[in-house]
Amino acid sequence: MSVERTTAAGGMETSYGFRKVGAGDKQSLVNDVFHKVANRYDLMNDLMSGGLHRLWKDAMVAWLNPPKRPGWKVLDVAGGTGDIAFRIIKASHRNAHATVLDINGSMLAVGRDRAERQGLSENTVFVEANAEALPFEDETFDAYTIAFGIRNVPRIDVALSEAFRVLKRGGRFLCLEFSEVDMPLLDKAYEAWSFNAIPKIGKAVTGEGEPYSYLVESIRKFPNQANFAAMITRAGFDRVTFRNYSGGIAALHSGWKL
């Protein structure tokens, strides 16, 4: 495909999928996408990953390895439905406290309902706010997680700087995101599936095809593993590494505030 990925130099702030939009216009367009898919969020990720997102998220939490003691705090950004936060709380034997932050109220409403149904409301607080302007004091959290959300943030560099700011010294940054496939045959098959099948299936199942077109295009525009690692390093993080899953369909990036 002729469309080029953005790099560590930027470009996602004016990229709504393959469309170039004005500075400041992307956020409202992305918000509309997630208002439309909030109640079908798990289905959306199942379509995008063939169900593998569940295994990748489990691997993310395993690498985080939250301690099983009271007082440990995680900020899960763009995690309105609680998918990552609930896994972390359960992995900590219900000792961790998770702040779930999302800019989209529809996604947060789904998460609140799920927390109540799973008996996790006491361990979870939901905050509607922007990843580019976190409403927290410096050095508040022990960990910052974000799964399949960073590519939807217009100014990724600003969000990464905010992540660094709110983490305590010794705090951990973990980001799970769709990335660049590094296997020649798999990349062709995955690209064909993404662009030809996912929007059609999304429209058939949910009645909405356009949000799925945006989502697959945003994956193709997102910086590859090395470029995103460079952005994390530039934000101030040390020991930045990443792990590929399923041949690079997804990548999990890690960094430390030392």
PDB file of C-alpha atoms in Angstrom:
ATOM      1  CA  MET A   1       0.000   0.000   0.000  1.00  0.00           C
ATOM      2  CA  SER A   2       1.404   3.397  -0.982  1.00  0.00           C
ATOM      3  CA  VAL A   3       0.287   5.232   2.163  1.00  0.00           C
ATOM      4  CA  GLU A   4       3.306   5.825   4.404  1.00  0.00           C
ATOM      5  CA  ARG A   5       3.446   5.422   8.149  1.00  0.00           C
ATOM      6  CA  THR A   6       4.126   8.447  10.267  1.00  0.00           C
ATOM      7  CA  THR A   7       7.478   8.468  12.048  1.00  0.00           C
ATOM      8  CA  ALA A   8       8.947   9.613  15.331  1.00  0.00           C
ATOM      9  CA  ALA A   9       8.889  13.113  13.848  1.00  0.00           C
ATOM     10  CA  GLY A  10       5.072  13.179  14.140  1.00  0.00           C
ATOM     11  CA  GLY A  11       2.113  13.368  11.808  1.00  0.00           C
ATOM     12  CA  MET A  12      -0.639  11.526  13.674  1.00  0.00           C
ATOM     13  CA  GLU A  13      -2.008  14.821  15.018  1.00  0.00           C
ATOM     14  CA  THR A  14      -3.387  15.706  11.575  1.00  0.00           C
ATOM     15  CA  SER A  15      -4.107  12.158  10.406  1.00  0.00           C
ATOM     16  CA  TYR A  16      -7.651  10.866  10.664  1.00  0.00           C
ATOM     17  CA  GLY A  17      -6.962   7.492   9.121  1.00  0.00           C
ATOM     18  CA  PHE A  18      -5.733   8.294   5.620  1.00  0.00           C
ATOM     19  CA  ARG A  19      -7.419  11.698   5.625  1.00  0.00           C
ATOM     20  CA  LYS A  20      -5.414  14.785   6.492  1.00  0.00           C
ATOM     21  CA  VAL A  21      -7.411  17.015   8.823  1.00  0.00           C
ATOM     22  CA  GLY A  22      -6.790  20.382  10.371  1.00  0.00           C
ATOM     23  CA  ALA A  23      -4.932  20.786  13.634  1.00  0.00           C
ATOM     24  CA  GLY A  24      -7.478  20.445  16.417  1.00  0.00           C
ATOM     25  CA  ASP A  25     -10.050  18.593  14.286  1.00  0.00           C
ATOM     26  CA  LYS A  26      -8.973  14.999  14.902  1.00  0.00           C
ATOM     27  CA  GLN A  27     -10.174  14.657  18.491  1.00  0.00           C
ATOM     28  CA  SER A  28     -13.835  15.328  17.775  1.00  0.00           C
ATOM     29  CA  LEU A  29     -13.785  12.911  14.840  1.00  0.00           C
ATOM     30  CA  VAL A  30     -12.233  10.172  16.971  1.00  0.00           C
ATOM     31  CA  ASN A  31     -14.723  10.851  19.771  1.00  0.00           C
ATOM     32  CA  ASP A  32     -17.567  10.248  17.335  1.00  0.00           C
ATOM     33  CA  VAL A  33     -16.066   6.907  16.318  1.00  0.00           C
ATOM     34  CA  PHE A  34     -15.969   5.652  19.883  1.00  0.00           C
ATOM     35  CA  HIS A  35     -19.432   6.932  20.753  1.00  0.00           C
ATOM     36  CA  LYS A  36     -20.614   4.694  17.903  1.00  0.00           C
ATOM     37  CA  VAL A  37     -18.666   1.564  18.870  1.00  0.00           C
ATOM     38  CA  ALA A  38     -18.632   1.784  22.703  1.00  0.00           C
ATOM     39  CA  ASN A  39     -21.197  -0.958  23.234  1.00  0.00           C
ATOM     40  CA  ARG A  40     -19.431  -3.169  20.695  1.00  0.00           C
ATOM     41  CA  TYR A  41     -15.879  -2.448  21.798  1.00  0.00           C
ATOM     42  CA  ASP A  42     -14.907  -6.061  22.514  1.00  0.00           C
ATOM     43  CA  LEU A  43     -16.415  -7.116  19.203  1.00  0.00           C
ATOM     44  CA  MET A  44     -14.423  -4.377  17.482  1.00  0.00           C
ATOM     45  CA  ASN A  45     -11.157  -5.686  18.923  1.00  0.00           C
ATOM     46  CA  ASP A  46     -12.145  -9.263  18.120  1.00  0.00           C
ATOM     47  CA  LEU A  47     -12.635  -8.242  14.486  1.00  0.00           C
ATOM     48  CA  MET A  48      -9.373  -6.276  14.380  1.00  0.00           C
ATOM     49  CA  SER A  49      -7.282  -9.046  15.920  1.00  0.00           C
ATOM     50  CA  GLY A  50      -9.146 -12.293  15.284  1.00  0.00           C
ATOM     51  CA  GLY A  51      -9.725 -12.522  19.028  1.00  0.00           C
ATOM     52  CA  LEU A  52      -6.007 -12.419  19.815  1.00  0.00           C
ATOM     53  CA  HIS A  53      -6.311  -9.091  21.655  1.00  0.00           C
ATOM     54  CA  ARG A  54      -7.450 -11.025  24.723  1.00  0.00           C
ATOM     55  CA  LEU A  55      -4.192 -13.001  24.814  1.00  0.00           C
ATOM     56  CA  TRP A  56      -2.106  -9.886  24.149  1.00  0.00           C
ATOM     57  CA  LYS A  57      -3.811  -8.059  27.025  1.00  0.00           C
ATOM     58  CA  ASP A  58      -3.162 -10.992  29.339  1.00  0.00           C
ATOM     59  CA  ALA A  59       0.504 -10.893  28.292  1.00  0.00           C
ATOM     60  CA  MET A  60       0.600  -7.140  28.966  1.00  0.00           C
ATOM     61  CA  VAL A  61      -0.639  -7.581  32.514  1.00  0.00           C
ATOM     62  CA  ALA A  62       1.721 -10.514  33.078  1.00  0.00           C
ATOM     63  CA  TRP A  63       4.687  -8.336  32.040  1.00  0.00           C
ATOM     64  CA  LEU A  64       3.460  -5.536  34.304  1.00  0.00           C
ATOM     65  CA  ASN A  65       3.222  -8.071  37.165  1.00  0.00           C
ATOM     66  CA  PRO A  66       1.316  -5.815  39.585  1.00  0.00           C
ATOM     67  CA  PRO A  67       2.302  -6.383  43.209  1.00  0.00           C
ATOM     68  CA  LYS A  68      -0.135  -8.143  45.504  1.00  0.00           C
ATOM     69  CA  ARG A  69      -0.097  -5.478  48.193  1.00  0.00           C
ATOM     70  CA  PRO A  70      -2.394  -2.554  49.030  1.00  0.00           C
ATOM     71  CA  GLY A  71      -1.511   0.975  47.971  1.00  0.00           C
ATOM     72  CA  TRP A  72      -0.199   0.304  44.462  1.00  0.00           C
ATOM     73  CA  LYS A  73      -1.851   2.602  41.897  1.00  0.00           C
ATOM     74  CA  VAL A  74      -2.181   2.313  38.138  1.00  0.00           C
ATOM     75  CA  LEU A  75      -3.525   4.818  35.622  1.00  0.00           C
ATOM     76  CA  ASP A  76      -5.115   3.117  32.621  1.00  0.00           C
ATOM     77  CA  VAL A  77      -5.560   5.659  29.824  1.00  0.00           C
ATOM     78  CA  ALA A  78      -8.017   5.310  26.944  1.00  0.00           C
ATOM     79  CA  GLY A  79      -9.325   2.317  28.860  1.00  0.00           C
ATOM     80  CA  GLY A  80     -12.922   3.368  29.380  1.00  0.00           C
ATOM     81  CA  THR A  81     -14.445  -0.110  29.269  1.00  0.00           C
ATOM     82  CA  GLY A  82     -12.078  -1.328  31.985  1.00  0.00           C
ATOM     83  CA  ASP A  83     -10.598  -4.207  30.013  1.00  0.00           C
ATOM     84  CA  ILE A  84      -7.007  -3.681  31.191  1.00  0.00           C
ATOM     85  CA  ALA A  85      -7.794  -2.206  34.603  1.00  0.00           C
ATOM     86  CA  PHE A  86      -9.926  -5.173  35.645  1.00  0.00           C
ATOM     87  CA  ARG A  87      -7.212  -7.614  34.589  1.00  0.00           C
ATOM     88  CA  ILE A  88      -4.658  -5.690  36.669  1.00  0.00           C
ATOM     89  CA  ILE A  89      -6.877  -5.617  39.750  1.00  0.00           C
ATOM     90  CA  LYS A  90      -7.531  -9.338  39.534  1.00  0.00           C
ATOM     91  CA  ALA A  91      -3.823 -10.088  38.964  1.00  0.00           C
ATOM     92  CA  SER A  92      -3.020  -8.141  42.158  1.00  0.00           C
ATOM     93  CA  HIS A  93      -5.513 -10.261  44.114  1.00  0.00           C
ATOM     94  CA  ARG A  94      -7.760  -7.177  44.254  1.00  0.00           C
ATOM     95  CA  ASN A  95      -5.151  -5.081  46.049  1.00  0.00           C
ATOM     96  CA  ALA A  96      -4.328  -2.636  43.229  1.00  0.00           C
ATOM     97  CA  HIS A  97      -6.298   0.549  42.714  1.00  0.00           C
ATOM     98  CA  ALA A  98      -6.968   1.543  39.101  1.00  0.00           C
ATOM     99  CA  THR A  99      -7.870   4.957  37.759  1.00  0.00           C
ATOM    100  CA  VAL A 100      -9.497   4.471  34.368  1.00  0.00           C
ATOM    101  CA  LEU A 101      -9.243   7.591  32.226  1.00  0.00           C
ATOM    102  CA  ASP A 102     -10.958   8.122  28.897  1.00  0.00           C
ATOM    103  CA  ILE A 103     -12.007  11.172  26.919  1.00  0.00           C
ATOM    104  CA  ASN A 104     -15.163   9.394  25.782  1.00  0.00           C
ATOM    105  CA  GLY A 105     -18.111   9.280  28.162  1.00  0.00           C
ATOM    106  CA  SER A 106     -19.820   6.445  26.301  1.00  0.00           C
ATOM    107  CA  MET A 107     -16.822   4.180  26.833  1.00  0.00           C
ATOM    108  CA  LEU A 108     -16.655   5.101  30.521  1.00  0.00           C
ATOM    109  CA  ALA A 109     -20.340   4.290  30.983  1.00  0.00           C
ATOM    110  CA  VAL A 110     -19.668   0.767  29.729  1.00  0.00           C
ATOM    111  CA  GLY A 111     -16.745   0.444  32.134  1.00  0.00           C
ATOM    112  CA  ARG A 112     -18.702   1.604  35.178  1.00  0.00           C
ATOM    113  CA  ASP A 113     -21.427  -0.942  34.466  1.00  0.00           C
ATOM    114  CA  ARG A 114     -18.852  -3.710  34.092  1.00  0.00           C
ATOM    115  CA  ALA A 115     -17.044  -2.744  37.309  1.00  0.00           C
ATOM    116  CA  GLU A 116     -20.285  -2.954  39.236  1.00  0.00           C
ATOM    117  CA  ARG A 117     -21.216  -6.308  37.726  1.00  0.00           C
ATOM    118  CA  GLN A 118     -17.778  -7.754  38.514  1.00  0.00           C
ATOM    119  CA  GLY A 119     -17.643  -6.361  42.046  1.00  0.00           C
ATOM    120  CA  LEU A 120     -14.642  -4.143  41.266  1.00  0.00           C
ATOM    121  CA  SER A 121     -16.124  -0.700  41.936  1.00  0.00           C
ATOM    122  CA  GLU A 122     -14.183  -0.243  45.188  1.00  0.00           C
ATOM    123  CA  ASN A 123     -10.890  -0.756  43.353  1.00  0.00           C
ATOM    124  CA  THR A 124     -11.706   1.471  40.390  1.00  0.00           C
ATOM    125  CA  VAL A 125     -12.394   5.125  39.708  1.00  0.00           C
ATOM    126  CA  PHE A 126     -13.448   6.429  36.288  1.00  0.00           C
ATOM    127  CA  VAL A 127     -12.304   9.841  35.047  1.00  0.00           C
ATOM    128  CA  GLU A 128     -13.380  11.624  31.872  1.00  0.00           C
ATOM    129  CA  ALA A 129     -10.362  13.600  30.693  1.00  0.00           C
ATOM    130  CA  ASN A 130      -7.836  14.076  27.908  1.00  0.00           C
ATOM    131  CA  ALA A 131      -4.609  12.058  27.751  1.00  0.00           C
ATOM    132  CA  GLU A 132      -2.857  15.237  26.642  1.00  0.00           C
ATOM    133  CA  ALA A 133      -3.797  17.084  29.867  1.00  0.00           C
ATOM    134  CA  LEU A 134      -4.028  14.636  32.756  1.00  0.00           C
ATOM    135  CA  PRO A 135      -5.838  16.067  35.820  1.00  0.00           C
ATOM    136  CA  PHE A 136      -3.377  14.602  38.343  1.00  0.00           C
ATOM    137  CA  GLU A 137      -0.434  15.817  40.390  1.00  0.00           C
ATOM    138  CA  ASP A 138       3.124  14.951  39.433  1.00  0.00           C
ATOM    139  CA  GLU A 139       4.387  11.522  40.544  1.00  0.00           C
ATOM    140  CA  THR A 140       0.973  10.093  41.474  1.00  0.00           C
ATOM    141  CA  PHE A 141       0.985   6.604  39.936  1.00  0.00           C
ATOM    142  CA  ASP A 142       3.131   3.489  40.092  1.00  0.00           C
ATOM    143  CA  ALA A 143       2.222   2.448  36.538  1.00  0.00           C
ATOM    144  CA  TYR A 144       0.654   3.902  33.407  1.00  0.00           C
ATOM    145  CA  THR A 145      -0.989   1.584  30.899  1.00  0.00           C
ATOM    146  CA  ILE A 146      -2.665   2.214  27.571  1.00  0.00           C
ATOM    147  CA  ALA A 147      -3.949  -0.468  25.190  1.00  0.00           C
ATOM    148  CA  PHE A 148      -5.000   0.254  21.605  1.00  0.00           C
ATOM    149  CA  GLY A 149      -5.529   3.902  22.460  1.00  0.00           C
ATOM    150  CA  ILE A 150      -2.331   5.852  21.829  1.00  0.00           C
ATOM    151  CA  ARG A 151      -2.800   5.976  18.053  1.00  0.00           C
ATOM    152  CA  ASN A 152      -6.112   7.795  18.576  1.00  0.00           C
ATOM    153  CA  VAL A 153      -4.476  10.585  20.582  1.00  0.00           C
ATOM    154  CA  PRO A 154      -3.765  13.555  18.291  1.00  0.00           C
ATOM    155  CA  ARG A 155      -0.548  14.731  19.956  1.00  0.00           C
ATOM    156  CA  ILE A 156       1.176  11.526  20.985  1.00  0.00           C
ATOM    157  CA  ASP A 157       4.324  13.322  22.145  1.00  0.00           C
ATOM    158  CA  VAL A 158       2.273  15.418  24.570  1.00  0.00           C
ATOM    159  CA  ALA A 159       0.498  12.326  25.928  1.00  0.00           C
ATOM    160  CA  LEU A 160       3.836  10.588  26.486  1.00  0.00           C
ATOM    161  CA  SER A 161       5.177  13.623  28.347  1.00  0.00           C
ATOM    162  CA  GLU A 162       2.081  13.603  30.536  1.00  0.00           C
ATOM    163  CA  ALA A 163       2.576   9.897  31.222  1.00  0.00           C
ATOM    164  CA  PHE A 164       6.115  10.606  32.364  1.00  0.00           C
ATOM    165  CA  ARG A 165       4.975  13.496  34.564  1.00  0.00           C
ATOM    166  CA  VAL A 166       2.325  11.598  36.546  1.00  0.00           C
ATOM    167  CA  LEU A 167       4.463   8.502  37.160  1.00  0.00           C
ATOM    168  CA  LYS A 168       6.437   8.131  40.366  1.00  0.00           C
ATOM    169  CA  ARG A 169      10.187   7.578  40.188  1.00  0.00           C
ATOM    170  CA  GLY A 170      10.606   3.916  39.420  1.00  0.00           C
ATOM    171  CA  GLY A 171       7.206   3.874  37.717  1.00  0.00           C
ATOM    172  CA  ARG A 172       6.444   1.772  34.645  1.00  0.00           C
ATOM    173  CA  PHE A 173       4.946   2.761  31.284  1.00  0.00           C
ATOM    174  CA  LEU A 174       3.339   0.032  29.169  1.00  0.00           C
ATOM    175  CA  CYS A 175       1.656   0.557  25.811  1.00  0.00           C
ATOM    176  CA  LEU A 176      -0.010  -2.169  23.742  1.00  0.00           C
ATOM    177  CA  GLU A 177      -0.799  -1.115  20.195  1.00  0.00           C
ATOM    178  CA  PHE A 178      -1.290  -2.501  16.713  1.00  0.00           C
ATOM    179  CA  SER A 179       1.986  -2.119  14.864  1.00  0.00           C
ATOM    180  CA  GLU A 180       3.995  -3.091  11.776  1.00  0.00           C
ATOM    181  CA  VAL A 181       3.935  -6.746  10.737  1.00  0.00           C
ATOM    182  CA  ASP A 182       7.465  -8.031  10.207  1.00  0.00           C
ATOM    183  CA  MET A 183       6.672 -11.282   8.344  1.00  0.00           C
ATOM    184  CA  PRO A 184       6.433 -10.918   4.526  1.00  0.00           C
ATOM    185  CA  LEU A 185       3.518 -13.288   3.906  1.00  0.00           C
ATOM    186  CA  LEU A 186       1.622 -12.392   7.063  1.00  0.00           C
ATOM    187  CA  ASP A 187       1.749  -8.673   6.326  1.00  0.00           C
ATOM    188  CA  LYS A 188       0.007  -9.132   2.953  1.00  0.00           C
ATOM    189  CA  ALA A 189      -2.677 -11.378   4.410  1.00  0.00           C
ATOM    190  CA  TYR A 190      -3.282  -9.101   7.394  1.00  0.00           C
ATOM    191  CA  GLU A 191      -3.491  -5.995   5.232  1.00  0.00           C
ATOM    192  CA  ALA A 192      -5.973  -7.653   2.878  1.00  0.00           C
ATOM    193  CA  TRP A 193      -8.114  -8.808   5.815  1.00  0.00           C
ATOM    194  CA  SER A 194      -7.987  -5.403   7.486  1.00  0.00           C
ATOM    195  CA  PHE A 195      -8.952  -3.252   4.545  1.00  0.00           C
ATOM    196  CA  ASN A 196     -11.307  -5.586   2.705  1.00  0.00           C
ATOM    197  CA  ALA A 197     -13.056  -7.566   5.407  1.00  0.00           C
ATOM    198  CA  ILE A 198     -13.136  -5.638   8.678  1.00  0.00           C
ATOM    199  CA  PRO A 199     -15.185  -2.595   7.537  1.00  0.00           C
ATOM    200  CA  LYS A 200     -17.688  -4.868   5.790  1.00  0.00           C
ATOM    201  CA  ILE A 201     -18.056  -7.154   8.792  1.00  0.00           C
ATOM    202  CA  GLY A 202     -18.313  -4.152  11.110  1.00  0.00           C
ATOM    203  CA  LYS A 203     -21.120  -2.703   9.021  1.00  0.00           C
ATOM    204  CA  ALA A 204     -22.945  -6.044   8.874  1.00  0.00           C
ATOM    205  CA  VAL A 205     -22.701  -6.634  12.619  1.00  0.00           C
ATOM    206  CA  THR A 206     -23.116  -3.103  13.986  1.00  0.00           C
ATOM    207  CA  GLY A 207     -24.624  -1.151  11.086  1.00  0.00           C
ATOM    208  CA  GLU A 208     -21.571   1.121  11.084  1.00  0.00           C
ATOM    209  CA  GLY A 209     -18.776   0.617   8.556  1.00  0.00           C
ATOM    210  CA  GLU A 210     -17.028   3.993   8.641  1.00  0.00           C
ATOM    211  CA  PRO A 211     -15.623   3.683  12.202  1.00  0.00           C
ATOM    212  CA  TYR A 212     -13.948   0.419  11.249  1.00  0.00           C
ATOM    213  CA  SER A 213     -12.442   1.969   8.124  1.00  0.00           C
ATOM    214  CA  TYR A 214     -10.912   4.705  10.276  1.00  0.00           C
ATOM    215  CA  LEU A 215      -9.575   2.205  12.795  1.00  0.00           C
ATOM    216  CA  VAL A 216      -7.789   0.019  10.248  1.00  0.00           C
ATOM    217  CA  GLU A 217      -6.388   3.092   8.493  1.00  0.00           C
ATOM    218  CA  SER A 218      -5.107   4.483  11.801  1.00  0.00           C
ATOM    219  CA  ILE A 219      -3.187   1.250  12.370  1.00  0.00           C
ATOM    220  CA  ARG A 220      -1.465   1.642   9.014  1.00  0.00           C
ATOM    221  CA  LYS A 221      -0.495   5.265   9.810  1.00  0.00           C
ATOM    222  CA  PHE A 222       0.854   4.639  13.326  1.00  0.00           C
ATOM    223  CA  PRO A 223       4.665   4.740  13.741  1.00  0.00           C
ATOM    224  CA  ASN A 224       6.386   1.374  13.603  1.00  0.00           C
ATOM    225  CA  GLN A 225       7.970  -0.270  16.633  1.00  0.00           C
ATOM    226  CA  ALA A 226      11.360   1.444  16.426  1.00  0.00           C
ATOM    227  CA  ASN A 227       9.932   4.898  15.763  1.00  0.00           C
ATOM    228  CA  PHE A 228       7.449   4.635  18.610  1.00  0.00           C
ATOM    229  CA  ALA A 229      10.226   3.440  20.933  1.00  0.00           C
ATOM    230  CA  ALA A 230      12.186   6.555  19.948  1.00  0.00           C
ATOM    231  CA  MET A 231       9.207   8.739  20.894  1.00  0.00           C
ATOM    232  CA  ILE A 232       8.945   7.061  24.308  1.00  0.00           C
ATOM    233  CA  THR A 233      12.659   7.620  24.896  1.00  0.00           C
ATOM    234  CA  ARG A 234      12.357  11.252  23.848  1.00  0.00           C
ATOM    235  CA  ALA A 235       9.640  11.733  26.487  1.00  0.00           C
ATOM    236  CA  GLY A 236      12.212  10.873  29.166  1.00  0.00           C
ATOM    237  CA  PHE A 237      11.759   7.143  29.715  1.00  0.00           C
ATOM    238  CA  ASP A 238      14.680   4.787  30.240  1.00  0.00           C
ATOM    239  CA  ARG A 239      15.182   1.096  29.412  1.00  0.00           C
ATOM    240  CA  VAL A 240      12.683   1.337  26.559  1.00  0.00           C
ATOM    241  CA  THR A 241      12.014  -2.032  24.953  1.00  0.00           C
ATOM    242  CA  PHE A 242       9.239  -3.719  23.031  1.00  0.00           C
ATOM    243  CA  ARG A 243       7.873  -7.178  22.344  1.00  0.00           C
ATOM    244  CA  ASN A 244       6.128  -8.192  19.145  1.00  0.00           C
ATOM    245  CA  TYR A 245       3.038 -10.366  19.221  1.00  0.00           C
ATOM    246  CA  SER A 246       1.730 -12.420  16.311  1.00  0.00           C
ATOM    247  CA  GLY A 247       4.486 -11.350  13.960  1.00  0.00           C
ATOM    248  CA  GLY A 248       4.188  -7.664  14.812  1.00  0.00           C
ATOM    249  CA  ILE A 249       0.438  -7.316  14.370  1.00  0.00           C
ATOM    250  CA  ALA A 250       0.649  -5.903  17.872  1.00  0.00           C
ATOM    251  CA  ALA A 251       3.594  -4.646  19.899  1.00  0.00           C
ATOM    252  CA  LEU A 252       3.964  -4.022  23.613  1.00  0.00           C
ATOM    253  CA  HIS A 253       6.307  -1.157  24.517  1.00  0.00           C
ATOM    254  CA  SER A 254       7.787  -0.719  27.991  1.00  0.00           C
ATOM    255  CA  GLY A 255       9.640   2.165  29.604  1.00  0.00           C
ATOM    256  CA  TRP A 256      10.685   3.208  33.113  1.00  0.00           C
ATOM    257  CA  LYS A 257      10.821   6.570  34.864  1.00  0.00           C
ATOM    258  CA  LEU A 258      14.199   6.298  36.609  1.00  0.00           C
TER     259      LEU A 258
END
